[in-house]
Rosetta silent file (secondary structure, phi, psi, omega in degrees, C-alpha in Angstrom):
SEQUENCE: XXXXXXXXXXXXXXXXXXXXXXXXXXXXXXXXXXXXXXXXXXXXXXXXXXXXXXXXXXXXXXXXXXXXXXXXXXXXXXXXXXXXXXXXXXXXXXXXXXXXXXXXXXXXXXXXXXXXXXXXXXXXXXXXXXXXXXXXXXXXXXXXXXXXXXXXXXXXXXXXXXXXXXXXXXXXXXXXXXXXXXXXXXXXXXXXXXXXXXXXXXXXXXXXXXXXXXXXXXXXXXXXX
SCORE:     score description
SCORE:     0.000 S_00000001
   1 L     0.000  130.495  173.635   20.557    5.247    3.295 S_00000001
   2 L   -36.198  163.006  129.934   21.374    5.441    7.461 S_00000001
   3 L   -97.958  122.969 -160.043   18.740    4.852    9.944 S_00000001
   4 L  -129.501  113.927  162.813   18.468    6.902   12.622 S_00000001
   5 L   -89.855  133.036 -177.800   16.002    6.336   15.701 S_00000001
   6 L   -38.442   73.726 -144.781   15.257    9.830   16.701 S_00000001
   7 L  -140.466  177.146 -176.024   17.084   10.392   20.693 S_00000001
   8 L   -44.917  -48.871 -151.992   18.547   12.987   22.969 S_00000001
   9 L   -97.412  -41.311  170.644   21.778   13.152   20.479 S_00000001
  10 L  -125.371  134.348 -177.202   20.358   13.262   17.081 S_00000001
  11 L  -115.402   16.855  160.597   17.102   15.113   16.442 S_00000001
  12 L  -173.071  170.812  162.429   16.626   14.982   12.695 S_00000001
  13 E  -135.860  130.835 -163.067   18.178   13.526    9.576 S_00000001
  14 E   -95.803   -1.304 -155.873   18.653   15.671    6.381 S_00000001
  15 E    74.978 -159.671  177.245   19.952   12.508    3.926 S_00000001
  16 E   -99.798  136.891  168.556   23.117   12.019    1.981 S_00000001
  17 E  -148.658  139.294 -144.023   24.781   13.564   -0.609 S_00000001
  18 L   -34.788   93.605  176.385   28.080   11.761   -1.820 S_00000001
  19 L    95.569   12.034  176.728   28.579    9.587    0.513 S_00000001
  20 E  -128.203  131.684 -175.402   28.415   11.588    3.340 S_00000001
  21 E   -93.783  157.705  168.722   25.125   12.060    5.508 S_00000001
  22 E   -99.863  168.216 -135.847   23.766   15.183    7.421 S_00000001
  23 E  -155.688  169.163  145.613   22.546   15.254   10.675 S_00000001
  24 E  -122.331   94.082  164.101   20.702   17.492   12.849 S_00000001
  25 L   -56.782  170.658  141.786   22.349   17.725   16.841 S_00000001
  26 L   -25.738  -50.595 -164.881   21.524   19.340   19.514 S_00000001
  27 L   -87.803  -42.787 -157.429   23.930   22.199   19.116 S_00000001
  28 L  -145.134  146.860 -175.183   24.937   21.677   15.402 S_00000001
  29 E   -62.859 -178.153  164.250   24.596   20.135   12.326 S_00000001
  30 L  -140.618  145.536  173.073   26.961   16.743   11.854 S_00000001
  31 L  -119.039  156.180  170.420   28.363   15.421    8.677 S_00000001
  32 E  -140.685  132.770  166.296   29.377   11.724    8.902 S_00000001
  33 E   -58.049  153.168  174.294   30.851    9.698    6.126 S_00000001
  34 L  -111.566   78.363  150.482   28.797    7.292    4.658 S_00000001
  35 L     2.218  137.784  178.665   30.156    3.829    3.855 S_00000001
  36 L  -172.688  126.874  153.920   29.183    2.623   -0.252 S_00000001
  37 L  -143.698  148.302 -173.707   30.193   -0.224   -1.787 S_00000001
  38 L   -70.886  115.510 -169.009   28.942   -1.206   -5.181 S_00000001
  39 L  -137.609  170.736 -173.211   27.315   -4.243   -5.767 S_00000001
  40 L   -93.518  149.774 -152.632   25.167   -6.207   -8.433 S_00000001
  41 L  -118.465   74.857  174.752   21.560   -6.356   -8.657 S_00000001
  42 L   -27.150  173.471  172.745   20.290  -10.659   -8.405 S_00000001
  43 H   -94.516    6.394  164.483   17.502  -11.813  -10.420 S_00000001
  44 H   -79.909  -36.818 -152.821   15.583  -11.700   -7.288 S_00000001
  45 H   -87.367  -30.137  141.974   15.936   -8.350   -6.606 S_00000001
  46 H   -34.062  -53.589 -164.263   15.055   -7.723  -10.265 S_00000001
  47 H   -74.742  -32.911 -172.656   11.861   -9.270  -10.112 S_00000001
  48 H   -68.774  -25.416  176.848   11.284   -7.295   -6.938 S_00000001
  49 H   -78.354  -18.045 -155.934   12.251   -4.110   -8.407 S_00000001
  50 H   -94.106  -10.010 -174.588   10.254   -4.398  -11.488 S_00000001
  51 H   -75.293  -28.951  172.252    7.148   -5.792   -9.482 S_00000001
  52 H   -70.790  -55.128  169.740    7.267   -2.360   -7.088 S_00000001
  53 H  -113.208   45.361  166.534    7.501   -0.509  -10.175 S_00000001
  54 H   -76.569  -51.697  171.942    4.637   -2.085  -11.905 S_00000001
  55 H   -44.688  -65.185  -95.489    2.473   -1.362   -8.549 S_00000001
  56 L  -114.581  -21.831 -173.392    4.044    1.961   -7.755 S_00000001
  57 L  -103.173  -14.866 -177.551    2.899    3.308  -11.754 S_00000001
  58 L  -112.428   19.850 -177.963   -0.300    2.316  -11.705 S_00000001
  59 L   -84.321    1.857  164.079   -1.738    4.112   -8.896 S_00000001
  60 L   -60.041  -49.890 -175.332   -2.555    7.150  -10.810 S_00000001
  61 L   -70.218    7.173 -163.505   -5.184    4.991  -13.099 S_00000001
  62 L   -85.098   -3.242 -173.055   -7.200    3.260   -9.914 S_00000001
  63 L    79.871  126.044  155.751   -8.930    7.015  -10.025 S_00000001
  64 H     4.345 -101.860 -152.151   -9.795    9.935   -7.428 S_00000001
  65 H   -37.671  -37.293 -160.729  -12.701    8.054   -5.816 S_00000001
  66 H   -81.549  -48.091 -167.946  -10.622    4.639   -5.522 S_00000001
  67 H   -72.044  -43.841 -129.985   -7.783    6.534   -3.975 S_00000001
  68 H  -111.175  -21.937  178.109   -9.922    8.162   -1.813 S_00000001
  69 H   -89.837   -5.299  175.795  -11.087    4.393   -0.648 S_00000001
  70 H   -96.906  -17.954  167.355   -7.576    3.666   -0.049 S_00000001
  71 H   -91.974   -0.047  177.625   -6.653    6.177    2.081 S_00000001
  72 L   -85.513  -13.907 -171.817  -10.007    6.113    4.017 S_00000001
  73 L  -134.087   56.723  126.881   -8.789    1.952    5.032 S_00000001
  74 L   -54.441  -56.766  179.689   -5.387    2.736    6.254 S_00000001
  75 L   -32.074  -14.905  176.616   -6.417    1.940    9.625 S_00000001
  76 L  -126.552   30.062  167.232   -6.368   -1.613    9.028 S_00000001
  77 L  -174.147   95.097  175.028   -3.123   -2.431    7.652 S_00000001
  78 E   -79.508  150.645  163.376   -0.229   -1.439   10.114 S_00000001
  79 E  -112.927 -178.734  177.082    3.313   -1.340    9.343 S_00000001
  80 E  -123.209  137.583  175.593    6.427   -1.719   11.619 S_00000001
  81 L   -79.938  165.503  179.943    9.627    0.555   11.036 S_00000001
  82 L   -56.226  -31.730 -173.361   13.339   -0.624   11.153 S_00000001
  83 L   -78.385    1.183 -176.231   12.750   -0.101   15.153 S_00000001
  84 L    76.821   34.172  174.077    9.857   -1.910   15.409 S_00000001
  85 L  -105.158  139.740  163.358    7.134    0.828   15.957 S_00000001
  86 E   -52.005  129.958  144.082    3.950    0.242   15.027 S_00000001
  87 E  -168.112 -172.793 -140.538    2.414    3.027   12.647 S_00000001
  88 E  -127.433  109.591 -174.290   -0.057    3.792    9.626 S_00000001
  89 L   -88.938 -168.849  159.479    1.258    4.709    6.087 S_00000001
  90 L   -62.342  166.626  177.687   -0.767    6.584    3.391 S_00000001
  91 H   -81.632   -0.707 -178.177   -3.379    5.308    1.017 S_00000001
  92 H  -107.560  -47.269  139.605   -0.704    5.064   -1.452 S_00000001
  93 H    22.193  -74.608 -169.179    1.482    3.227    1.103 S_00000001
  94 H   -63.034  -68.984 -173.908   -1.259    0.379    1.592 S_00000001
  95 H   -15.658  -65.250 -179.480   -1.769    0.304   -2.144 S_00000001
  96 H   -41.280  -73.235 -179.858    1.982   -0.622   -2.857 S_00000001
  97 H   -30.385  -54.321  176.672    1.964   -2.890    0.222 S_00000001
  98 H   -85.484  -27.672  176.095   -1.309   -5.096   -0.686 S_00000001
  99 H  -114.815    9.790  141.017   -0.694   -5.783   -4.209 S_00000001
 100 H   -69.396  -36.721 -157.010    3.109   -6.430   -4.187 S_00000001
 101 H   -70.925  -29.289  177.935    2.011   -8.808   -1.472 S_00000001
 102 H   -85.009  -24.197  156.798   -0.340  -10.157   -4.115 S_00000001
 103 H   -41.215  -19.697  177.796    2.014  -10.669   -6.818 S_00000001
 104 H   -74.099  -62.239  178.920    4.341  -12.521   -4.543 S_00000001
 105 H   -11.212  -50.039 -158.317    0.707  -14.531   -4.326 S_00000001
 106 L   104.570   16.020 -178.657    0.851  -14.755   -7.804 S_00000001
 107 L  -117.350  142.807 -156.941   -2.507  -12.958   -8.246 S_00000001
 108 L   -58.637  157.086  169.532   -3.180   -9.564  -10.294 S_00000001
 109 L   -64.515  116.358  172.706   -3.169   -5.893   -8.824 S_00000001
 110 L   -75.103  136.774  153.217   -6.714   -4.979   -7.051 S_00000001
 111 L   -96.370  -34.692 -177.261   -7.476   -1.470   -7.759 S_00000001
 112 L   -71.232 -178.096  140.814   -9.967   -1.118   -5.002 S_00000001
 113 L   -96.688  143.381 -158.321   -9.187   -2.394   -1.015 S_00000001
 114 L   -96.834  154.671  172.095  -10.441   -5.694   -0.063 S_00000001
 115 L   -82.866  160.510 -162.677  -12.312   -5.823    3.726 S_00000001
 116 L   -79.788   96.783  157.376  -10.199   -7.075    5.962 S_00000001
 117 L   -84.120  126.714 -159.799   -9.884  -11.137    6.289 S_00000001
 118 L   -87.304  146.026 -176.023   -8.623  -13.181    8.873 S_00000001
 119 L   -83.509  139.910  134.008   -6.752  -16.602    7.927 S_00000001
 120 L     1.237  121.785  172.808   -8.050  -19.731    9.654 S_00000001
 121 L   -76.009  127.973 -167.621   -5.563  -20.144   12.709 S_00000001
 122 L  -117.426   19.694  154.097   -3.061  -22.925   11.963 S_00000001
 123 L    82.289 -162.118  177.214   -1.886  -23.701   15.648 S_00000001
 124 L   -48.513  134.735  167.006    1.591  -24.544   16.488 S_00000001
 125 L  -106.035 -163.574 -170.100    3.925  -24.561   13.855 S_00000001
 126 L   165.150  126.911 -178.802    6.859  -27.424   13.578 S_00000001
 127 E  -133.750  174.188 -157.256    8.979  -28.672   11.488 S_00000001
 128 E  -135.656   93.250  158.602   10.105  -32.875   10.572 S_00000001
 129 E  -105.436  120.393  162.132   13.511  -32.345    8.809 S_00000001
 130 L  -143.928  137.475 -179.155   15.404  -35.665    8.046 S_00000001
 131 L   -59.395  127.453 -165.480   18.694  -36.382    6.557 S_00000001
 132 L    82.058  -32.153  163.379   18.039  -37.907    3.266 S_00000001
 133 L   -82.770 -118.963  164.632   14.785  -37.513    3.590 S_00000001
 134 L   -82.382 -172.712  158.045   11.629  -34.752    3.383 S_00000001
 135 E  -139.320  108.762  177.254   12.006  -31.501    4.904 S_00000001
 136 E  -123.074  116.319  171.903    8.068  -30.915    6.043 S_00000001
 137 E   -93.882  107.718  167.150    6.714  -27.729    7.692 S_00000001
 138 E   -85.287  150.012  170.171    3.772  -28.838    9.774 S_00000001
 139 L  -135.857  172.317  173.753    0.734  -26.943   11.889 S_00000001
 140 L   -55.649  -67.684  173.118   -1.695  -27.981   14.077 S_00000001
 141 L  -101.103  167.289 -176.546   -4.841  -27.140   12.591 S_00000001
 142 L  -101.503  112.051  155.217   -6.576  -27.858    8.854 S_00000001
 143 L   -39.290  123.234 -141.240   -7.861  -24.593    7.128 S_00000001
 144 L  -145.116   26.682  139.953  -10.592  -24.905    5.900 S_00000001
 145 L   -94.191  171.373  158.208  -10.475  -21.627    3.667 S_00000001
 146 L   -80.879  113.921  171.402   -8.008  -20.574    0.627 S_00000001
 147 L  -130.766  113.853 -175.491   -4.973  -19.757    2.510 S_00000001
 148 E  -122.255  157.931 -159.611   -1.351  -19.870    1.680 S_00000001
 149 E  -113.537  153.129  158.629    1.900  -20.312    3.698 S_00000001
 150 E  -107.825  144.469  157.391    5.286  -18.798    2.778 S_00000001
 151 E  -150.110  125.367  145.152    8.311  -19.844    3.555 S_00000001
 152 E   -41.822  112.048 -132.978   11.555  -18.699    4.161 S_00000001
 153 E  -134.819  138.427 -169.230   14.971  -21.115    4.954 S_00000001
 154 L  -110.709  141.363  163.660   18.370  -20.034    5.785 S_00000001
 155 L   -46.451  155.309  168.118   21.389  -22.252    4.087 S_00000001
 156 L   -33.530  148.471 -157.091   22.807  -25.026    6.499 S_00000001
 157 E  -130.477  119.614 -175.446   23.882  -23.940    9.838 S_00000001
 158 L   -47.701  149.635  173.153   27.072  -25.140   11.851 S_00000001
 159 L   -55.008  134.149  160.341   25.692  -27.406   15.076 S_00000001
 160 L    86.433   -7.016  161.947   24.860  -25.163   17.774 S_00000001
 161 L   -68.298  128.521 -159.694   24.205  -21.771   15.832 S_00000001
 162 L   -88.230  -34.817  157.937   21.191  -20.313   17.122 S_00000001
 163 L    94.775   11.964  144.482   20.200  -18.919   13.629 S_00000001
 164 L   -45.817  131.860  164.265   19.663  -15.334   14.630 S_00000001
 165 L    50.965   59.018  170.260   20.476  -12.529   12.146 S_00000001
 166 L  -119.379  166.834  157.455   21.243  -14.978    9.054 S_00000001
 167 L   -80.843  178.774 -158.309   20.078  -14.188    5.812 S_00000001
 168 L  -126.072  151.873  172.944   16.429  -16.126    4.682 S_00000001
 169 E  -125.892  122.781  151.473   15.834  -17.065    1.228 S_00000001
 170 E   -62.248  177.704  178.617   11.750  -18.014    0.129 S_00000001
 171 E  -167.211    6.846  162.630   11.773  -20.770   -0.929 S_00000001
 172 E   164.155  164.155  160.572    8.032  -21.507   -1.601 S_00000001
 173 E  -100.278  140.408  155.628    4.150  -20.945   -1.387 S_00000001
 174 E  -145.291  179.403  178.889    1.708  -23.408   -0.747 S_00000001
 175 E  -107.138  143.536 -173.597   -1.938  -23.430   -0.321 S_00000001
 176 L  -106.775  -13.783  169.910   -2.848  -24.966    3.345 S_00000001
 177 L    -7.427   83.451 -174.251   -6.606  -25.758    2.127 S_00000001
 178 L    88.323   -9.614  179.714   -7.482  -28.807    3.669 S_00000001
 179 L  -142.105  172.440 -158.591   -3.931  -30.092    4.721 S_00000001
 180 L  -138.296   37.584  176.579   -1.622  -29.310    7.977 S_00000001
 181 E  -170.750  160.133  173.388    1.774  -29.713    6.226 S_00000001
 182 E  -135.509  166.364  170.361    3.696  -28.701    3.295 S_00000001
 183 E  -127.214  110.029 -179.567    7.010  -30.512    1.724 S_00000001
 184 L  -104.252   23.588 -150.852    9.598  -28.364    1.153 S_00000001
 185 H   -68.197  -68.435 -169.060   12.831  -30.679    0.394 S_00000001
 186 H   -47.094  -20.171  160.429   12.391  -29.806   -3.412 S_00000001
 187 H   -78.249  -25.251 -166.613   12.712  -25.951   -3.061 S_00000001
 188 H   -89.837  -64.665 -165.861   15.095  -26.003   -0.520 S_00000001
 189 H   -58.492  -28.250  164.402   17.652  -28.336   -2.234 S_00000001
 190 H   -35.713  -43.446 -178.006   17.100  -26.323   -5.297 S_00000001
 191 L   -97.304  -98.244 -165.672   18.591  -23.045   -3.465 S_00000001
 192 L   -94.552   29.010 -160.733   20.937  -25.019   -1.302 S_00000001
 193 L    10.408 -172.703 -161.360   21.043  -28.440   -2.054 S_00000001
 194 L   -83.180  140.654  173.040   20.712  -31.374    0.716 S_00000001
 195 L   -25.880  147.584  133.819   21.276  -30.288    4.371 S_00000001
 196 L   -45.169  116.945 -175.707   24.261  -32.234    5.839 S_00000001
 197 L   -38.945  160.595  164.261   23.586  -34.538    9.377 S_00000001
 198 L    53.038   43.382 -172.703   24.100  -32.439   12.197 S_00000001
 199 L  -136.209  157.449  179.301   23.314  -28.735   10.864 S_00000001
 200 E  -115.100  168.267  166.605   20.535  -26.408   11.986 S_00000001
 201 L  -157.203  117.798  177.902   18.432  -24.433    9.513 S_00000001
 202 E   -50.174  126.725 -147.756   16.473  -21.091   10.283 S_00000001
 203 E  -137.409  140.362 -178.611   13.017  -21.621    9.099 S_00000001
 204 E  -119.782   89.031 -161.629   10.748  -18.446    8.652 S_00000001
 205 E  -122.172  164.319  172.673    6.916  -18.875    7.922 S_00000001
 206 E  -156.065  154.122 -174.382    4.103  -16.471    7.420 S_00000001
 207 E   -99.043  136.523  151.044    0.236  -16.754    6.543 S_00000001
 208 E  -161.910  156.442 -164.344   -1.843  -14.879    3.829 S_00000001
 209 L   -92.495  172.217  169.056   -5.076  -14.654    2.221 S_00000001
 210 L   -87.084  -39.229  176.350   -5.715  -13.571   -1.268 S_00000001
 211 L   -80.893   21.217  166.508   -8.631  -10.937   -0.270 S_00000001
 212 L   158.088   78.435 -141.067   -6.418   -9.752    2.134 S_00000001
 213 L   -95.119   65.252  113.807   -2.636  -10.890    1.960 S_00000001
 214 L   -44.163  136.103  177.780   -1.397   -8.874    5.070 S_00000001
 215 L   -58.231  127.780 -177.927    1.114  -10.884    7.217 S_00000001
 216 E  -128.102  153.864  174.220   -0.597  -13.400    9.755 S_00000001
 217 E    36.889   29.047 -179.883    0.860  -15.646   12.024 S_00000001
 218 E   -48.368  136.757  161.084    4.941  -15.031   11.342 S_00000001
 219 E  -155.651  154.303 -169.366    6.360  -17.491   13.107 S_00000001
 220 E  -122.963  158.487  179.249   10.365  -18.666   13.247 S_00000001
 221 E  -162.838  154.687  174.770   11.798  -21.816   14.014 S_00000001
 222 E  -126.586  118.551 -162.223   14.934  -23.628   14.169 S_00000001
 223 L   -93.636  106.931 -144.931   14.923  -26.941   12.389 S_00000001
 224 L  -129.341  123.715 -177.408   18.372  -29.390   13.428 S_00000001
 225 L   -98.079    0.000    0.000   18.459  -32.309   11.652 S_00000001
């Protein structure tokens, strides 16, 4: 489906209907063709589909009152739009939002909302990529809660590609409990086997708790071995 940020030229969007979208102008409506090309569904995007609608079905059973606790603690778990405004979904919104994020966890759907917890701050990120060797994402500080890092790795990168606007693959969890690095050579060669001398690779990380796996500390880096 388009995206449209709202401006002097288009004031509204009505959707699509095949393959062409409607528009609202100043003056007039607009039809525009719509691009479509057909594509295949990975087994990621499987798992992703079936875990949204495992979430997405069971918000009827959390009950009245429990709904009523999820839309009273919106306020504390913002999203960002494709333009990158801040704003506040629904209580069913959040719902979706915190327990897909804990199944990526790997931990079961809360019916209730958890109070809001901050992760241990894990400094500077960094990473110690060597050919033939480890691939290690490092931080600064040790956690000294349950905390886990994600991370996210773009295939090898020609020298001197900046490593903007590639795609990201995960490519693991870890728990940072007690340690200020993770080793990620076996997931990574697994998806893209080993980096090549003289390649960059777009490195994505993000922090979250289990009582309250909202995204902390995104941070991006580009790792050139």
């Amino acid at each position: 489906m388009a995206s449209v940020q709202y401006g002097s030229i288009i004031t509204g969007m009505k959707g699509n209907i095949g393959g062409q979208t409607f528009q609202n102008g100043n003056v007039a409506k607009v039809l525009r063709n719509k691009g479509y090309r057909k594509g295949t569904t990975s087994q990621t995007r499987q798992i992703q589909l079936t875990s949204l609608a495992t979430v997405t079905s069971s918000w009827r059973a959390v009950g009245i009152n429990n709904q009523g606790l999820w839309r009273a603690s919106t306020g504390n778990w913002p999203f960002k739009d494709k333009f990158g405004n801040t704003y506040y979904g629904s209580g069913y919104q959040k719902y979706v939002a915190q327990n897909i994020a804990l199944i990526n966890l790997g931990f079961p759907i809360v019916v209730a909302p958890d109070t809001p917890l901050s992760a241990d701050a894990p400094g500077t990120f960094s990473t110690a990529f060597t050919v033939g060797g480890s691939l290690l994402i490092n931080w600064a500080n040790t956690p000294t809660q349950d905390q886990f890092i994600q991370v996210f790795c773009s295939a090898p990168l020609s020298a001197g590609r900046n490593g903007k606007h590639v795609k990201l693959v995960a490519v693991g969890l870890f728990n940072m409990i007690g340690v200020t690095s993770c080793d990620i050579t076996s997931n990574y060669e697994g998806f893209f086997g080993a980096p090549p001398a003289g390649c960059g690779i777009s490195v994505k990380v993000q922090v979250r708790t289990q009582q309250f796996p909202i995204i902390q500390f995104p941070t991006t880096l580009l790792a050139e071995l």
